[in-house]
Coordinates of N, CA and C in Angstrom, one line a residue:
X11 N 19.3 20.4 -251.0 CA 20.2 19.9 -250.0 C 19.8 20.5 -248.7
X12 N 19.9 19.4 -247.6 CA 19.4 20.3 -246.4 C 20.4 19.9 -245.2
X13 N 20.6 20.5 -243.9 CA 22.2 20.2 -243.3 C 21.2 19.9 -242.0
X14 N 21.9 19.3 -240.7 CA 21.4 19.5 -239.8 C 22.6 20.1 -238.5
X15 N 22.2 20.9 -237.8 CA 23.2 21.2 -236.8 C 23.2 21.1 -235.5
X16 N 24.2 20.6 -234.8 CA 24.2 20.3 -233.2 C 24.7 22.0 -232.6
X17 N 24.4 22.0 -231.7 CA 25.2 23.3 -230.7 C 24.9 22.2 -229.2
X18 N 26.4 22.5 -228.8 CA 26.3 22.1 -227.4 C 26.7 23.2 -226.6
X19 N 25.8 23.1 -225.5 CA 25.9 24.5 -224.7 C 24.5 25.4 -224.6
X20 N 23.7 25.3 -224.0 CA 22.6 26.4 -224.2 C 22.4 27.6 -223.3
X21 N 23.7 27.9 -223.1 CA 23.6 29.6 -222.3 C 23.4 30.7 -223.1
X22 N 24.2 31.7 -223.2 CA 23.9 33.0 -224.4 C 24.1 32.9 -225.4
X23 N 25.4 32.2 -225.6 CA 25.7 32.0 -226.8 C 25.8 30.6 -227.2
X24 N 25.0 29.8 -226.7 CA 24.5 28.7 -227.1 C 23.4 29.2 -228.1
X25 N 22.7 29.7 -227.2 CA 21.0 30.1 -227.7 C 21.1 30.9 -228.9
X26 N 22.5 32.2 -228.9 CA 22.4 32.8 -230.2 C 22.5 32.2 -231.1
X27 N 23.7 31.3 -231.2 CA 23.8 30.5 -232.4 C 23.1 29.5 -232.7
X28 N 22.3 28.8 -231.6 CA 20.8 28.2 -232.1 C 20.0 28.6 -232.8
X29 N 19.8 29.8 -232.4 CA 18.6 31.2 -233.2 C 19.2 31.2 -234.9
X30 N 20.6 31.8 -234.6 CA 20.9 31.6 -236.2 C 20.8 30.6 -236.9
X31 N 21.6 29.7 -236.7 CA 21.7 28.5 -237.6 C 20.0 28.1 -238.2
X32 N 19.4 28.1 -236.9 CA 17.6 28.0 -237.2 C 17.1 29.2 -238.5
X33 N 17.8 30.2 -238.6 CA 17.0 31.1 -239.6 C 17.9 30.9 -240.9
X34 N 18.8 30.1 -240.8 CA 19.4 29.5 -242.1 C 19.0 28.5 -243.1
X35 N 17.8 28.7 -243.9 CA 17.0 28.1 -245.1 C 17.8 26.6 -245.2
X36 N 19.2 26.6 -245.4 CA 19.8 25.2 -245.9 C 19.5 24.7 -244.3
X37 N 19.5 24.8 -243.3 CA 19.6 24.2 -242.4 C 17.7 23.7 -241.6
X38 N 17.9 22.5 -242.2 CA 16.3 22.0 -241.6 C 16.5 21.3 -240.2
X39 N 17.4 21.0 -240.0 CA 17.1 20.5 -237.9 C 18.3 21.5 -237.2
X40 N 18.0 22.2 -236.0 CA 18.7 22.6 -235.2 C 18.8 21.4 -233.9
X41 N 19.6 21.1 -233.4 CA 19.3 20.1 -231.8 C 20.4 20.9 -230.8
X42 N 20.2 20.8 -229.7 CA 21.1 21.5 -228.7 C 21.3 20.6 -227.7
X43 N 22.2 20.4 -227.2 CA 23.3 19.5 -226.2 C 23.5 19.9 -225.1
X44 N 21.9 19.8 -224.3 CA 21.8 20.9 -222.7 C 21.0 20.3 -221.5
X45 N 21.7 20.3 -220.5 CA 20.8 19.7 -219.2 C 19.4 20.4 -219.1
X46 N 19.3 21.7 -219.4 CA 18.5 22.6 -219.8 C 17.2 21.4 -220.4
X47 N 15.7 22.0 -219.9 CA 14.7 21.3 -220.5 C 13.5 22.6 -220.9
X48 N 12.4 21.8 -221.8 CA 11.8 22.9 -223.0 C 12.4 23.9 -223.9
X49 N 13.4 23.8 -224.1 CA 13.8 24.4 -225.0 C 13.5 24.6 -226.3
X50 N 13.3 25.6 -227.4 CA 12.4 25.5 -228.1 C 13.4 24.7 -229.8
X51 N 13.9 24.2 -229.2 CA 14.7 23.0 -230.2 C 14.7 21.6 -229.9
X52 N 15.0 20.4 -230.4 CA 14.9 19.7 -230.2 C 16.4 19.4 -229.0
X53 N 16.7 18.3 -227.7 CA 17.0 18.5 -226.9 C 17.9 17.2 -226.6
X54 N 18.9 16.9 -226.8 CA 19.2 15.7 -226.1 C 20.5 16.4 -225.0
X55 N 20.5 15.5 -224.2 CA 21.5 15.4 -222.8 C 22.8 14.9 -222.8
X56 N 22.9 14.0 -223.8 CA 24.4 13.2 -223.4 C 25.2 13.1 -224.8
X57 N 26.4 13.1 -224.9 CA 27.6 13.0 -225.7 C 26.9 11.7 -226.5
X58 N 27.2 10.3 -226.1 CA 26.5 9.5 -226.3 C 25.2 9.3 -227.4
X59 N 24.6 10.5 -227.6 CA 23.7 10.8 -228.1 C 24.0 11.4 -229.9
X60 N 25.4 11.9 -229.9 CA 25.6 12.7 -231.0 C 25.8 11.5 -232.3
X61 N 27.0 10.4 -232.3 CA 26.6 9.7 -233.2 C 25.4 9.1 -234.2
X62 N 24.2 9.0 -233.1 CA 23.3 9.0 -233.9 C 22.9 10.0 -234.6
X63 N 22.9 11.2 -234.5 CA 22.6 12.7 -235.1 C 23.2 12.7 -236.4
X64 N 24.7 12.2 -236.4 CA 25.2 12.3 -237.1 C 25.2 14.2 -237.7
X65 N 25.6 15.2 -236.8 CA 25.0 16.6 -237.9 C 26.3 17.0 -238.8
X66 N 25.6 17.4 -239.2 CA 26.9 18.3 -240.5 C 27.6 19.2 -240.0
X67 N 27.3 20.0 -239.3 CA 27.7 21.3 -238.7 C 27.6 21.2 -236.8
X68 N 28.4 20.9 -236.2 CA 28.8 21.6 -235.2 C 29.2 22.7 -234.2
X69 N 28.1 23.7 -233.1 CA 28.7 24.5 -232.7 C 29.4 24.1 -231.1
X70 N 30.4 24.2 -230.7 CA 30.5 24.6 -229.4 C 30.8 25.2 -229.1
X71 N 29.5 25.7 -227.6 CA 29.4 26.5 -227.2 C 29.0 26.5 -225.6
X72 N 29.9 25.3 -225.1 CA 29.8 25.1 -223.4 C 30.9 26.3 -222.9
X73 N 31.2 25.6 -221.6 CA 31.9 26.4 -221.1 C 33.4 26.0 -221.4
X74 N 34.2 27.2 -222.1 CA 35.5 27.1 -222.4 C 36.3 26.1 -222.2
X75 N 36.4 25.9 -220.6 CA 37.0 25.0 -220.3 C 37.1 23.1 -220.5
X76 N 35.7 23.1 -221.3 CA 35.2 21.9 -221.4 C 36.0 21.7 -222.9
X77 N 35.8 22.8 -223.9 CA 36.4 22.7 -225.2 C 37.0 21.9 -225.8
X78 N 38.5 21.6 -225.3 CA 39.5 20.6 -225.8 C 38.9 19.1 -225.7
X79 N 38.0 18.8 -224.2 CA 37.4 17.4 -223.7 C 36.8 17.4 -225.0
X80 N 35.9 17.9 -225.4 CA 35.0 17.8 -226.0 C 34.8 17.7 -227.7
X81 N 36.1 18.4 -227.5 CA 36.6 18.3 -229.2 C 37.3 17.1 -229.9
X82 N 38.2 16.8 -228.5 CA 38.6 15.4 -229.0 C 37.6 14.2 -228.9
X83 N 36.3 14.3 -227.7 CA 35.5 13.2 -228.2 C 34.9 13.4 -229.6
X84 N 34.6 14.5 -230.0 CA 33.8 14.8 -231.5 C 35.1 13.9 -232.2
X85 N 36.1 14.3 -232.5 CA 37.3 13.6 -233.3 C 37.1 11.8 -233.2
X86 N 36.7 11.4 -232.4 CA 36.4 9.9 -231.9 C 34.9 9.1 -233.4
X87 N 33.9 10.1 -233.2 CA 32.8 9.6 -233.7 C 33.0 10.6 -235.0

């Protein structure tokens, strides 16, 4: 069985929990949800984007304030 996981946010603790989740054996794709470019994960830019991903595991990890916006679009798809 293998998971895949979104993290949106790639500041410090974006990146740490990208790092983790990435050294977690069940988890074979990490992707990160960042204006941010090269990053050493795969990279998409827009909300819009997550349904297709479809991941098992979501982190957020923007800025606080965004949180609630952002939780209730996840609740949507």
């Amino acid at each position: 069985m293998s998971f895949s996981a979104l993290v949106i946010g790639y500041g410090s603790i974006g990146k740490r929990h990208a790092d983790i989740l990435n050294s977690i054996d069940i988890i074979t794709k990490v992707t990160v949800l960042s204006s941010q470019s090269d990053l050493p994960y795969t990279t998409i830019k827009s909300f819009d984007e997550i349904p297709k991903l479809d991941p098992n595991y979501i982190v957020i990890a923007s800025n606080t304030v965004l949180h609630h916006e952002q939780l209730v679009f996840l609740e949507k798809y």
